[in-house]
Amino acid sequence: MQRTITARARERAADGGTNRWVVLFVLCVSLLLVALDATILHVAVPSLTEDLRPSSTALLWIVDAYPLVCASLLILFGTLGDRVGRRRVLLLGYALFGVASAIAALATEPGVLIAARALLGVGGAMIMPATLSILRTVFPDRRERATAIGIWTAVAAVGAATGPVLGGFLVEHYWWGSVFLINIPLMALILPLGRRLLPESRGDSDGPWDVLGALMAAAGVLGCVLGIKRAGAGEPLLALPTAGPLLVGAALLVLFVRRQKRRPHPLIDMRLFSRAAFTTSVGCIVIGMLALVGLELIAVQYLQLVLGLSPLETGLRLLPLTFAAMAAGATGSYTLRRIGPRRMVGWGFVLTAAAVLLLTFMGQHDRPLLLTVGFVLLGFGLQTTLFSAYESMLSEAPQRSAGGAAAIGETSYQLGAGMGIALLGSVMNAAYAPGLASVPGVPTEASNAASNSLGEAYKVADQLGGTAGTALHQAARHAFVDGLHVTLCVSAVLLLVGALMARRLPRVMECPAEPEESYESYESKESYESPEAGEPPAVDGAHEANPSDVPGKPAEPRVPATREAIEPAGSGRPAH
């Protein structure tokens, strides 16, 4: 396969100065804006609802249009960047993100805001995989790349966690449109900066780009994410609006995979999934995000509805999680070199499970120290896991497939987030509802309405008033806390499953001198055709240790490309 990197990209990647770190800064600012936009709108919903008066369906699409569109287009734009240039796609994403932000900030109709949020999703889908694939190009050395990915993942955590805090401040002091307006000056700064500093790089340019396959992947991911979100919103799993998109999306993804296996020049090299480290890393990203997003959603409800904190106070309470994630990202490269991917991901999951179990001691009353310690351990453990999983996944893929690999990682991130809301939300609802089935003095209809959510229970209690209202209010609080404990235990079990999965990762971190050439040698080994039947290879005892010494056969490295010998030196066991 042809692999193209421009001379400028090679110069920057090889430069020992500050250029590539400046590139990393630009990429991190890009990611920060995208991550902020995923969560910053949540606290502005009451204000924009009062101003625009959207219907319940329109409000749902205002919130969900961005993540739905972004998740569905990641594979499309990630693989397109490999063909036409990752920098070109990234700069176009910057421009589109800025224009969409201006439209959203000035929207006076719900339909306009929905369209603007969808355009923001398109821009985000252009930016996210491009940042990671360019990072893969400008940091060819795995040690430096691990440091860069640690910073990159920490910035993603900062953006997601500080979104509600920044959004609460802006809405409190300005108006809801300001949560979009802040993107415009930043994009106006970063667009010319990126055009000047970012290197252009491409991956595989052989053969035509599979437009039909890209659309199949986009529609398949959209159907799956939409179905998962509907299930997370409480709709029955077997109902047509939920099961229909899920089944259609899953079918399209299956057809997409089969199509890619048959094509001589696929969008995504499906052989990547035959590598245990790559597949395991993707699975760990899904489980990590499943736990993080589901737990954050429930924690926000607990802080606001049980403890009575304001949105801004809630965001500030979650800041220890952000600071711990930043610390994990900053120290991740050193830790990875010391203990290796297997232990880092595995112990990260174990630490997160311990933090989750510690949070089961939360009750009806505020315990700030307990929450702070739990959030610190949760943020550090999960960020450690996500960092090592992303680094292992990206290092398993060759540079020419960096865009596709980054798109797979980001899609796994989005699917894990959606599954976390759906799964843990369903567990929470199932554990919460029985506690309101027979509250003394409360009619059956009122109990059924209150069982939908804690917020709804408070509204029903206020309408009832008197002794019945007080009883319903107290019962709902107790039921929510009990459901929270059950959900945390389920989450801990899932995290321990992730720790077991991590055993398939390499034991130590490999840093090959020439990662691309080694990977290509590994691929040539896989594609080598065996001798015809009846002709055993002429290999004597002297050549058994290294078949590459046999005349006429292609060179075969002892250790494949980005595969690591999982036994330490001196163990007496052969490298895998």
Coordinates of C-alpha atoms in Angstrom, one line a residue:
M1 CA 0.0 0.0 0.0
Q2 CA 1.1 3.5 -0.7
R3 CA 1.8 5.6 2.4
T4 CA 2.1 9.4 1.9
I5 CA 3.4 11.9 4.4
T6 CA 4.3 15.4 3.2
A7 CA 7.9 16.6 3.5
R8 CA 6.7 19.2 6.0
A9 CA 5.0 16.6 8.2
R10 CA 8.2 14.6 8.2
E11 CA 10.3 17.6 9.1
R12 CA 8.0 18.6 12.0
A13 CA 7.7 15.0 13.3
A14 CA 11.5 14.6 13.3
D15 CA 12.2 18.0 14.7
G16 CA 13.6 17.8 18.2
G17 CA 12.4 21.4 19.0
T18 CA 9.1 22.8 20.1
N19 CA 7.2 22.5 16.8
R20 CA 5.4 19.3 17.5
W21 CA 4.4 20.5 21.0
V22 CA 3.0 23.6 19.5
V23 CA 1.0 21.3 17.2
L24 CA -0.2 19.4 20.2
F25 CA -1.3 22.7 21.8
V26 CA -3.4 23.5 18.7
L27 CA -4.9 20.0 18.7
C28 CA -5.8 20.2 22.4
V29 CA -7.5 23.5 22.0
S30 CA -9.6 22.0 19.2
L31 CA -10.5 19.0 21.3
L32 CA -11.4 21.2 24.3
L33 CA -14.0 23.2 22.3
V34 CA -15.6 20.0 21.0
A35 CA -15.7 18.4 24.4
L36 CA -17.1 21.6 26.0
D37 CA -19.9 21.8 23.5
A38 CA -21.0 18.3 24.3
T39 CA -22.0 19.2 27.9
I40 CA -22.1 23.0 28.1
L41 CA -25.7 23.2 26.8
H42 CA -27.2 21.1 29.6
V43 CA -27.4 23.9 32.2
A44 CA -28.8 26.3 29.6
V45 CA -31.8 24.2 28.8
P46 CA -34.2 25.9 31.2
S47 CA -33.3 29.3 30.0
L48 CA -33.6 28.5 26.2
T49 CA -36.8 26.7 26.9
E50 CA -38.3 29.8 28.5
D51 CA -37.1 31.9 25.5
L52 CA -37.8 29.7 22.5
R53 CA -40.7 27.7 23.9
P54 CA -39.8 24.5 22.0
S55 CA -42.1 21.4 22.2
S56 CA -40.9 18.4 24.2
T57 CA -39.8 16.7 21.0
A58 CA -38.0 19.8 19.7
L59 CA -36.2 20.2 23.1
L60 CA -35.0 16.6 22.9
W61 CA -33.6 17.2 19.4
I62 CA -31.9 20.4 20.5
V63 CA -30.0 18.4 23.2
D64 CA -29.4 15.3 21.2
A65 CA -28.7 16.6 17.6
Y66 CA -25.1 17.3 18.3
P67 CA -24.0 14.0 19.8
L68 CA -26.1 11.9 17.4
V69 CA -24.7 13.6 14.3
C70 CA -21.2 13.7 15.6
A71 CA -21.1 10.0 16.6
S72 CA -22.6 8.9 13.2
L73 CA -20.1 10.8 11.1
L74 CA -16.8 10.0 12.9
I75 CA -15.9 7.0 10.7
L76 CA -16.9 8.9 7.5
F77 CA -14.7 11.9 8.2
G78 CA -11.9 9.9 9.9
T79 CA -11.4 7.7 6.8
L80 CA -11.9 10.7 4.5
G81 CA -9.0 12.5 6.2
D82 CA -6.8 9.5 5.5
R83 CA -7.6 10.0 1.7
V84 CA -7.8 13.7 1.1
G85 CA -5.6 15.0 4.0
R86 CA -6.3 15.2 7.8
R87 CA -5.3 18.9 8.1
R88 CA -7.7 19.8 5.3
V89 CA -10.6 18.1 7.0
L90 CA -9.6 19.6 10.4
L91 CA -9.5 23.2 9.0
L92 CA -12.9 22.7 7.3
G93 CA -14.2 21.4 10.6
Y94 CA -12.9 24.6 12.4
A95 CA -14.7 26.8 9.9
L96 CA -18.0 24.9 10.1
F97 CA -17.9 24.8 13.9
G98 CA -17.5 28.6 14.0
V99 CA -20.3 29.3 11.6
A100 CA -22.7 26.8 13.3
S101 CA -21.9 28.4 16.7
A102 CA -22.9 31.8 15.4
I103 CA -26.2 30.4 14.0
A104 CA -26.9 28.7 17.3
A105 CA -26.2 31.7 19.4
L106 CA -28.5 34.0 17.3
A107 CA -31.3 31.4 16.8
T108 CA -34.8 32.6 17.4
E109 CA -36.7 29.4 16.4
P110 CA -36.3 25.9 17.8
G111 CA -35.8 24.5 14.2
V112 CA -32.9 26.9 13.5
L113 CA -31.2 25.8 16.8
I114 CA -31.7 22.1 15.9
A115 CA -30.1 22.7 12.5
A116 CA -27.2 24.6 14.1
R117 CA -26.6 21.8 16.6
A118 CA -26.6 19.3 13.8
L119 CA -24.0 21.4 11.9
L120 CA -21.9 21.6 15.1
G121 CA -22.1 17.8 15.1
V122 CA -20.7 17.7 11.6
G123 CA -17.9 20.0 12.6
G124 CA -17.1 18.0 15.7
A125 CA -17.0 14.8 13.6
M126 CA -14.4 16.5 11.4
I127 CA -12.3 17.7 14.3
M128 CA -12.2 14.8 16.7
P129 CA -10.6 12.0 14.7
A130 CA -8.4 14.4 12.8
T131 CA -6.8 15.6 16.1
L132 CA -5.9 12.1 17.1
S133 CA -4.6 11.0 13.7
I134 CA -2.4 14.1 13.3
L135 CA -1.1 13.5 16.8
R136 CA -0.2 9.9 15.6
T137 CA 1.8 11.5 12.7
V138 CA 3.7 14.2 14.4
F139 CA 4.8 11.9 17.3
P140 CA 6.2 8.8 15.6
D141 CA 8.2 7.9 18.8
R142 CA 5.9 5.9 21.1
R143 CA 7.4 7.4 24.3
E144 CA 6.7 11.0 23.2
R145 CA 3.3 9.9 21.7
A146 CA 2.3 8.4 25.1
T147 CA 3.0 11.8 26.7
A148 CA 1.0 13.6 24.0
I149 CA -1.9 11.2 24.3
G150 CA -1.9 11.7 28.1
I151 CA -2.2 15.4 27.6
W152 CA -4.9 14.9 24.9
T153 CA -7.1 12.7 27.1
A154 CA -6.7 15.0 30.1
V155 CA -7.9 17.9 27.9
A156 CA -10.9 15.8 26.8
A157 CA -11.8 15.2 30.5
V158 CA -11.4 18.8 31.4
G159 CA -13.7 19.9 28.6
A160 CA -16.4 17.5 29.4
A161 CA -16.3 18.2 33.2
T162 CA -16.0 22.0 33.1
G163 CA -18.7 22.4 30.5
P164 CA -21.5 22.5 33.1
V165 CA -19.5 24.9 35.3
L166 CA -18.7 27.3 32.4
G167 CA -22.3 27.0 31.1
G168 CA -23.8 27.8 34.5
F169 CA -21.6 30.9 34.8
L170 CA -22.5 32.2 31.3
V171 CA -26.2 31.6 31.7
E172 CA -26.2 33.2 35.1
H173 CA -24.4 36.3 33.9
Y174 CA -25.5 36.6 30.3
W175 CA -28.0 34.6 28.2
W176 CA -28.2 31.1 26.9
G177 CA -26.7 32.0 23.5
S178 CA -23.4 32.9 25.1
V179 CA -22.6 29.2 25.6
F180 CA -22.3 29.0 21.8
L181 CA -20.9 32.5 21.3
I182 CA -17.6 31.8 23.1
N183 CA -16.7 29.4 20.3
I184 CA -16.4 32.1 17.7
P185 CA -13.4 34.1 18.9
L186 CA -11.6 30.9 19.7
M187 CA -12.2 29.4 16.3
A188 CA -11.2 32.7 14.6
L189 CA -7.9 32.4 16.4
I190 CA -7.3 28.7 15.9
L191 CA -8.2 28.6 12.2
P192 CA -5.3 30.7 10.9
L193 CA -3.0 29.2 13.6
G194 CA -3.9 25.7 12.5
R195 CA -3.5 26.6 8.9
R196 CA 0.0 27.9 9.5
L197 CA 1.3 25.3 12.1
L198 CA -0.4 22.0 11.4
P199 CA 1.3 19.5 9.1
E200 CA -0.6 17.8 6.3
S201 CA -0.6 14.1 6.2
R202 CA -2.5 11.3 4.4
G203 CA -2.8 7.6 4.8
D204 CA -3.7 5.0 2.2
S205 CA -4.4 6.7 -1.1
D206 CA -4.8 3.6 -3.2
G207 CA -8.1 3.0 -4.9
P208 CA -11.3 5.0 -4.7
W209 CA -12.9 6.1 -1.5
D210 CA -15.8 3.9 -0.6
V211 CA -18.6 6.5 -0.5
L212 CA -21.4 3.8 -0.1
G213 CA -19.5 2.1 2.8
A214 CA -19.0 5.5 4.5
L215 CA -22.7 6.2 4.3
M216 CA -23.6 2.7 5.6
A217 CA -21.3 3.2 8.6
A218 CA -22.8 6.6 9.3
A219 CA -26.4 5.3 9.1
G220 CA -25.5 2.3 11.2
V221 CA -23.9 4.2 14.0
L222 CA -26.8 6.8 13.9
G223 CA -29.4 4.0 14.3
C224 CA -27.5 2.3 17.1
V225 CA -26.9 5.6 19.1
L226 CA -30.5 6.7 18.5
G227 CA -31.9 3.4 19.8
I228 CA -29.6 3.4 22.8
K229 CA -30.6 7.0 23.6
R230 CA -34.3 6.2 23.4
A231 CA -33.8 3.2 25.7
G232 CA -31.9 5.5 28.1
A233 CA -34.8 7.9 28.1
G234 CA -37.0 5.2 29.5
E235 CA -38.8 4.0 26.4
P236 CA -39.4 0.2 26.2
L237 CA -36.6 -1.6 24.5
L238 CA -39.0 -3.7 22.4
A239 CA -41.0 -0.6 21.3
L240 CA -40.7 0.2 17.6
P241 CA -39.1 3.7 18.1
T242 CA -36.4 2.0 20.1
A243 CA -35.9 -1.5 18.6
G244 CA -36.4 -0.3 15.0
P245 CA -33.3 2.0 14.9
L246 CA -31.2 -0.5 16.9
L247 CA -32.0 -3.4 14.5
V248 CA -31.5 -1.3 11.4
G249 CA -28.3 0.2 12.7
A250 CA -26.9 -3.1 13.7
A251 CA -27.8 -4.7 10.4
L252 CA -26.1 -1.8 8.5
L253 CA -22.9 -2.2 10.6
V254 CA -22.8 -5.9 9.9
L255 CA -23.1 -5.2 6.2
F256 CA -20.5 -2.5 6.4
V257 CA -18.0 -5.0 8.0
R258 CA -18.7 -7.6 5.3
R259 CA -18.3 -5.0 2.6
Q260 CA -14.9 -3.9 4.0
K261 CA -13.6 -7.4 4.2
R262 CA -14.4 -8.0 0.5
R263 CA -13.0 -4.7 -0.9
P264 CA -9.4 -4.5 -2.1
H265 CA -9.1 -1.0 -0.7
P266 CA -11.4 -0.8 2.4
L267 CA -12.2 2.3 4.4
I268 CA -11.1 0.5 7.6
D269 CA -8.6 -2.4 7.6
M270 CA -10.6 -5.0 9.5
R271 CA -7.4 -7.0 10.2
L272 CA -6.8 -4.5 13.0
F273 CA -9.6 -6.3 14.9
S274 CA -7.7 -9.6 14.6
R275 CA -5.1 -8.1 16.9
A276 CA -6.0 -8.7 20.5
A277 CA -4.5 -5.5 21.8
F278 CA -6.5 -3.3 19.4
T279 CA -9.8 -5.1 20.0
T280 CA -9.3 -5.2 23.8
S281 CA -8.4 -1.5 23.9
V282 CA -11.6 -0.6 22.0
G283 CA -13.6 -2.7 24.4
C284 CA -12.0 -1.1 27.4
I285 CA -12.9 2.4 26.0
V286 CA -16.5 1.3 25.7
I287 CA -16.7 0.0 29.3
G288 CA -14.8 3.0 30.7
M289 CA -17.1 5.5 29.1
L290 CA -20.2 3.4 30.0
A291 CA -19.2 3.7 33.7
L292 CA -18.1 7.4 33.6
V293 CA -21.1 8.9 31.8
G294 CA -23.7 6.8 33.5
L295 CA -22.2 7.6 36.9
E296 CA -21.8 11.3 36.2
L297 CA -25.5 11.6 35.1
I298 CA -26.7 9.9 38.3
A299 CA -24.2 11.9 40.5
V300 CA -25.6 15.1 39.1
Q301 CA -29.1 14.1 39.9
Y302 CA -28.0 13.1 43.4
L303 CA -26.2 16.4 44.1
Q304 CA -29.0 18.6 42.8
L305 CA -32.2 16.7 43.8
V306 CA -31.1 14.9 47.0
L307 CA -28.6 17.4 48.4
G308 CA -30.3 20.5 46.9
L309 CA -27.2 22.0 45.3
S310 CA -27.5 24.6 42.5
P311 CA -26.2 23.7 38.9
L312 CA -23.0 25.8 39.6
E313 CA -22.4 24.2 43.0
T314 CA -22.9 20.8 41.4
G315 CA -20.3 21.6 38.7
L316 CA -17.9 22.7 41.4
R317 CA -18.4 19.5 43.4
L318 CA -17.4 17.5 40.3
L319 CA -14.1 19.5 39.8
P320 CA -12.1 17.1 41.9
L321 CA -12.9 14.4 39.3
T322 CA -11.5 16.8 36.6
F323 CA -8.3 17.6 38.5
A324 CA -7.7 13.9 39.2
A325 CA -8.2 13.1 35.5
M326 CA -5.6 15.9 34.6
A327 CA -3.1 14.3 37.1
A328 CA -3.7 10.9 35.6
G329 CA -3.1 12.2 32.0
A330 CA 0.0 14.1 33.1
T331 CA 1.6 11.1 34.7
G332 CA 0.2 8.5 32.3
S333 CA 3.2 8.2 30.0
Y334 CA 5.7 7.6 32.9
T335 CA 3.3 5.0 34.5
L336 CA 2.8 3.2 31.2
R337 CA 6.5 2.8 30.7
R338 CA 6.9 1.5 34.2
I339 CA 4.1 -1.0 34.5
G340 CA 2.9 -1.6 30.9
P341 CA -0.5 -1.5 29.3
R342 CA -1.9 -4.6 30.9
R343 CA -1.4 -3.6 34.5
M344 CA -2.2 0.1 33.8
V345 CA -5.6 -0.6 32.3
G346 CA -6.4 -3.5 34.7
W347 CA -5.4 -1.6 37.9
G348 CA -7.1 1.5 36.6
F349 CA -10.4 -0.4 36.3
V350 CA -9.9 -1.9 39.8
L351 CA -9.2 1.5 41.3
T352 CA -12.4 2.9 39.7
A353 CA -14.4 0.0 41.0
A354 CA -13.1 0.7 44.5
A355 CA -14.1 4.3 44.1
V356 CA -17.6 3.4 43.0
L357 CA -18.0 1.0 46.0
L358 CA -16.8 3.8 48.3
L359 CA -19.6 6.1 46.9
T360 CA -22.2 3.6 48.1
F361 CA -21.8 5.2 51.5
M362 CA -23.6 8.3 50.1
G363 CA -26.9 8.8 51.9
Q364 CA -29.6 11.3 52.6
H365 CA -27.2 13.9 53.9
D366 CA -24.2 15.7 52.5
R367 CA -20.8 14.1 53.1
P368 CA -18.3 16.4 51.3
L369 CA -15.1 14.6 52.3
L370 CA -16.5 11.2 51.1
L371 CA -17.7 12.6 47.8
T372 CA -14.4 14.4 47.2
V373 CA -12.3 11.3 47.9
G374 CA -14.6 9.1 45.8
F375 CA -14.6 11.5 42.8
V376 CA -10.8 11.9 43.0
L377 CA -10.3 8.1 42.9
L378 CA -13.0 7.8 40.2
G379 CA -11.4 10.4 38.0
F380 CA -7.8 9.1 38.4
G381 CA -8.8 5.5 37.8
L382 CA -10.9 6.0 34.8
Q383 CA -8.5 8.5 33.1
T384 CA -5.7 6.1 33.7
T385 CA -7.7 3.4 32.0
L386 CA -8.8 5.5 29.0
F387 CA -5.3 6.9 28.5
S388 CA -3.7 3.5 28.3
A389 CA -6.5 2.1 26.1
Y390 CA -6.3 5.0 23.6
E391 CA -2.5 4.8 23.5
S392 CA -2.5 1.0 23.0
M393 CA -5.2 1.2 20.3
L394 CA -3.4 4.0 18.4
S395 CA 0.0 2.3 18.6
E396 CA -1.5 -0.9 17.2
A397 CA -2.5 0.9 14.0
P398 CA -0.1 2.0 11.3
Q399 CA 0.2 5.6 10.4
R400 CA -1.6 5.1 7.1
S401 CA -4.8 3.9 9.0
A402 CA -4.5 6.5 11.8
G403 CA -7.7 8.3 10.8
G404 CA -9.8 5.1 10.7
A405 CA -8.3 3.9 14.0
A406 CA -9.0 7.3 15.6
A407 CA -12.6 7.2 14.3
I408 CA -13.1 3.7 15.7
G409 CA -11.8 4.9 19.1
E410 CA -14.0 8.0 19.1
T411 CA -17.1 6.0 18.0
S412 CA -16.4 3.5 20.8
Y413 CA -16.3 6.5 23.1
Q414 CA -19.7 7.8 21.9
L415 CA -21.3 4.3 22.0
G416 CA -20.0 3.7 25.5
A417 CA -21.4 7.0 26.7
G418 CA -24.8 6.2 25.2
M419 CA -24.8 2.7 26.5
G420 CA -23.9 4.0 30.0
I421 CA -26.9 6.3 30.1
A422 CA -29.2 3.6 28.8
L423 CA -27.9 0.7 30.9
L424 CA -27.2 2.4 34.2
G425 CA -30.3 4.6 33.8
S426 CA -32.5 1.5 33.3
V427 CA -30.9 -0.2 36.4
M428 CA -31.6 3.0 38.4
N429 CA -35.2 3.2 37.3
A430 CA -35.8 -0.5 38.0
A431 CA -34.4 -0.1 41.5
Y432 CA -36.1 3.3 42.2
A433 CA -39.7 2.6 41.1
P434 CA -40.7 -0.2 43.5
G435 CA -40.0 2.1 46.5
L436 CA -42.9 4.3 45.5
A437 CA -45.4 1.5 44.9
S438 CA -47.3 1.8 48.2
V439 CA -46.8 5.1 49.9
P440 CA -49.5 5.7 52.6
G441 CA -52.1 8.2 51.5
V442 CA -50.8 8.6 48.0
P443 CA -53.2 7.6 45.1
T444 CA -52.0 5.0 42.6
E445 CA -51.9 7.5 39.7
A446 CA -49.7 9.8 41.7
S447 CA -47.4 7.0 42.7
N448 CA -47.1 5.9 39.0
A449 CA -46.2 9.5 37.9
A450 CA -43.7 9.8 40.7
S451 CA -42.0 6.6 39.8
N452 CA -40.8 8.1 36.5
S453 CA -38.0 10.2 38.1
L454 CA -37.1 12.0 41.3
G455 CA -37.8 15.4 39.8
E456 CA -41.3 14.2 38.8
A457 CA -41.8 12.8 42.3
Y458 CA -41.1 16.2 43.8
K459 CA -43.6 17.9 41.5
V460 CA -46.3 15.4 42.4
A461 CA -45.5 15.8 46.1
D462 CA -45.9 19.5 45.9
Q463 CA -49.2 19.1 44.1
L464 CA -50.5 16.7 46.8
G465 CA -49.3 18.8 49.7
G466 CA -50.0 17.9 53.3
T467 CA -49.0 14.6 55.0
A468 CA -49.3 12.6 51.7
G469 CA -47.0 15.1 49.9
T470 CA -44.4 14.9 52.7
A471 CA -44.5 11.1 52.8
L472 CA -44.1 10.9 49.0
H473 CA -41.2 13.4 49.1
Q474 CA -39.4 11.3 51.8
A475 CA -40.1 8.0 50.1
A476 CA -38.8 9.3 46.7
R477 CA -35.6 10.4 48.3
H478 CA -35.0 7.1 50.1
A479 CA -35.9 5.2 46.9
F480 CA -33.5 7.2 44.8
V481 CA -30.6 6.7 47.3
D482 CA -31.4 2.9 47.4
G483 CA -31.5 2.8 43.6
L484 CA -28.2 4.7 43.5
H485 CA -26.5 2.1 45.6
V486 CA -27.8 -0.7 43.4
T487 CA -26.6 1.1 40.3
L488 CA -23.1 1.7 41.8
C489 CA -22.8 -2.0 42.6
V490 CA -23.7 -2.9 39.0
S491 CA -21.2 -0.4 37.7
A492 CA -18.5 -1.9 39.9
V493 CA -19.1 -5.3 38.4
L494 CA -18.8 -4.0 34.9
L495 CA -15.6 -2.3 35.8
L496 CA -14.2 -5.5 37.2
V497 CA -15.1 -7.2 33.9
G498 CA -13.1 -4.6 32.2
A499 CA -10.1 -5.4 34.5
L500 CA -10.4 -9.0 33.4
M501 CA -10.5 -8.0 29.7
A502 CA -7.3 -6.0 30.2
R503 CA -5.4 -9.3 30.7
R504 CA -5.3 -9.6 26.9
L505 CA -3.2 -6.4 26.5
P506 CA 0.6 -6.6 26.2
R507 CA 2.5 -6.8 29.4
V508 CA 5.1 -4.2 28.6
M509 CA 5.3 -1.2 26.3
E510 CA 7.2 -1.7 23.1
C511 CA 8.9 1.2 21.4
P512 CA 10.1 0.0 18.0
A513 CA 12.8 2.1 16.3
E514 CA 10.9 2.0 13.0
P515 CA 7.2 1.4 13.8
E516 CA 5.9 1.8 10.2
E517 CA 8.5 -0.4 8.6
S518 CA 8.0 -3.1 11.3
Y519 CA 4.3 -3.1 10.9
E520 CA 4.6 -3.5 7.1
S521 CA 7.0 -6.4 7.7
Y522 CA 4.4 -8.0 10.0
E523 CA 1.7 -7.5 7.3
S524 CA 3.9 -9.2 4.7
K525 CA 4.4 -12.1 7.1
E526 CA 0.6 -12.5 7.4
S527 CA 0.1 -12.3 3.6
Y528 CA 2.9 -14.8 2.9
E529 CA 1.6 -17.8 0.9
S530 CA 2.6 -21.2 2.3
P531 CA 4.3 -23.7 -0.1
E532 CA 2.1 -25.9 -2.2
A533 CA 0.8 -29.2 -0.7
G534 CA 3.4 -31.9 -0.6
E535 CA 6.3 -29.5 -0.5
P536 CA 7.4 -29.0 3.1
P537 CA 9.6 -26.0 3.7
A538 CA 13.3 -26.8 3.6
V539 CA 14.2 -25.6 7.1
D540 CA 17.0 -27.3 9.0
G541 CA 17.6 -27.1 12.7
A542 CA 19.9 -24.2 12.3
H543 CA 17.1 -22.1 10.8
E544 CA 14.2 -22.9 13.1
A545 CA 14.9 -20.0 15.3
N546 CA 14.6 -17.5 12.5
P547 CA 12.8 -18.6 9.3
S548 CA 13.8 -15.4 7.6
D549 CA 17.2 -17.0 7.0
V550 CA 15.7 -19.4 4.5
P551 CA 16.7 -18.2 0.9
G552 CA 13.9 -17.0 -1.2
K553 CA 11.5 -16.2 1.6
P554 CA 10.6 -12.7 2.8
A555 CA 12.1 -11.4 5.9
E556 CA 10.1 -12.2 9.0
P557 CA 10.8 -10.2 12.1
R558 CA 11.0 -11.9 15.5
V559 CA 8.7 -9.4 17.1
P560 CA 5.9 -7.9 14.9
A561 CA 5.6 -4.2 14.4
T562 CA 3.6 -2.9 17.3
R563 CA 3.2 -6.2 19.1
E564 CA 5.2 -6.5 22.3
A565 CA 7.0 -9.5 23.7
I566 CA 4.8 -9.9 26.8
E567 CA 7.4 -11.6 28.9
P568 CA 10.2 -9.5 30.5
A569 CA 13.8 -10.1 29.6
G570 CA 15.4 -13.1 31.4
S571 CA 12.1 -14.9 31.9
G572 CA 13.3 -17.9 29.8
R573 CA 10.0 -17.8 27.8
P574 CA 9.9 -17.0 24.1
A575 CA 8.6 -13.7 22.8
H576 CA 5.0 -13.8 21.4

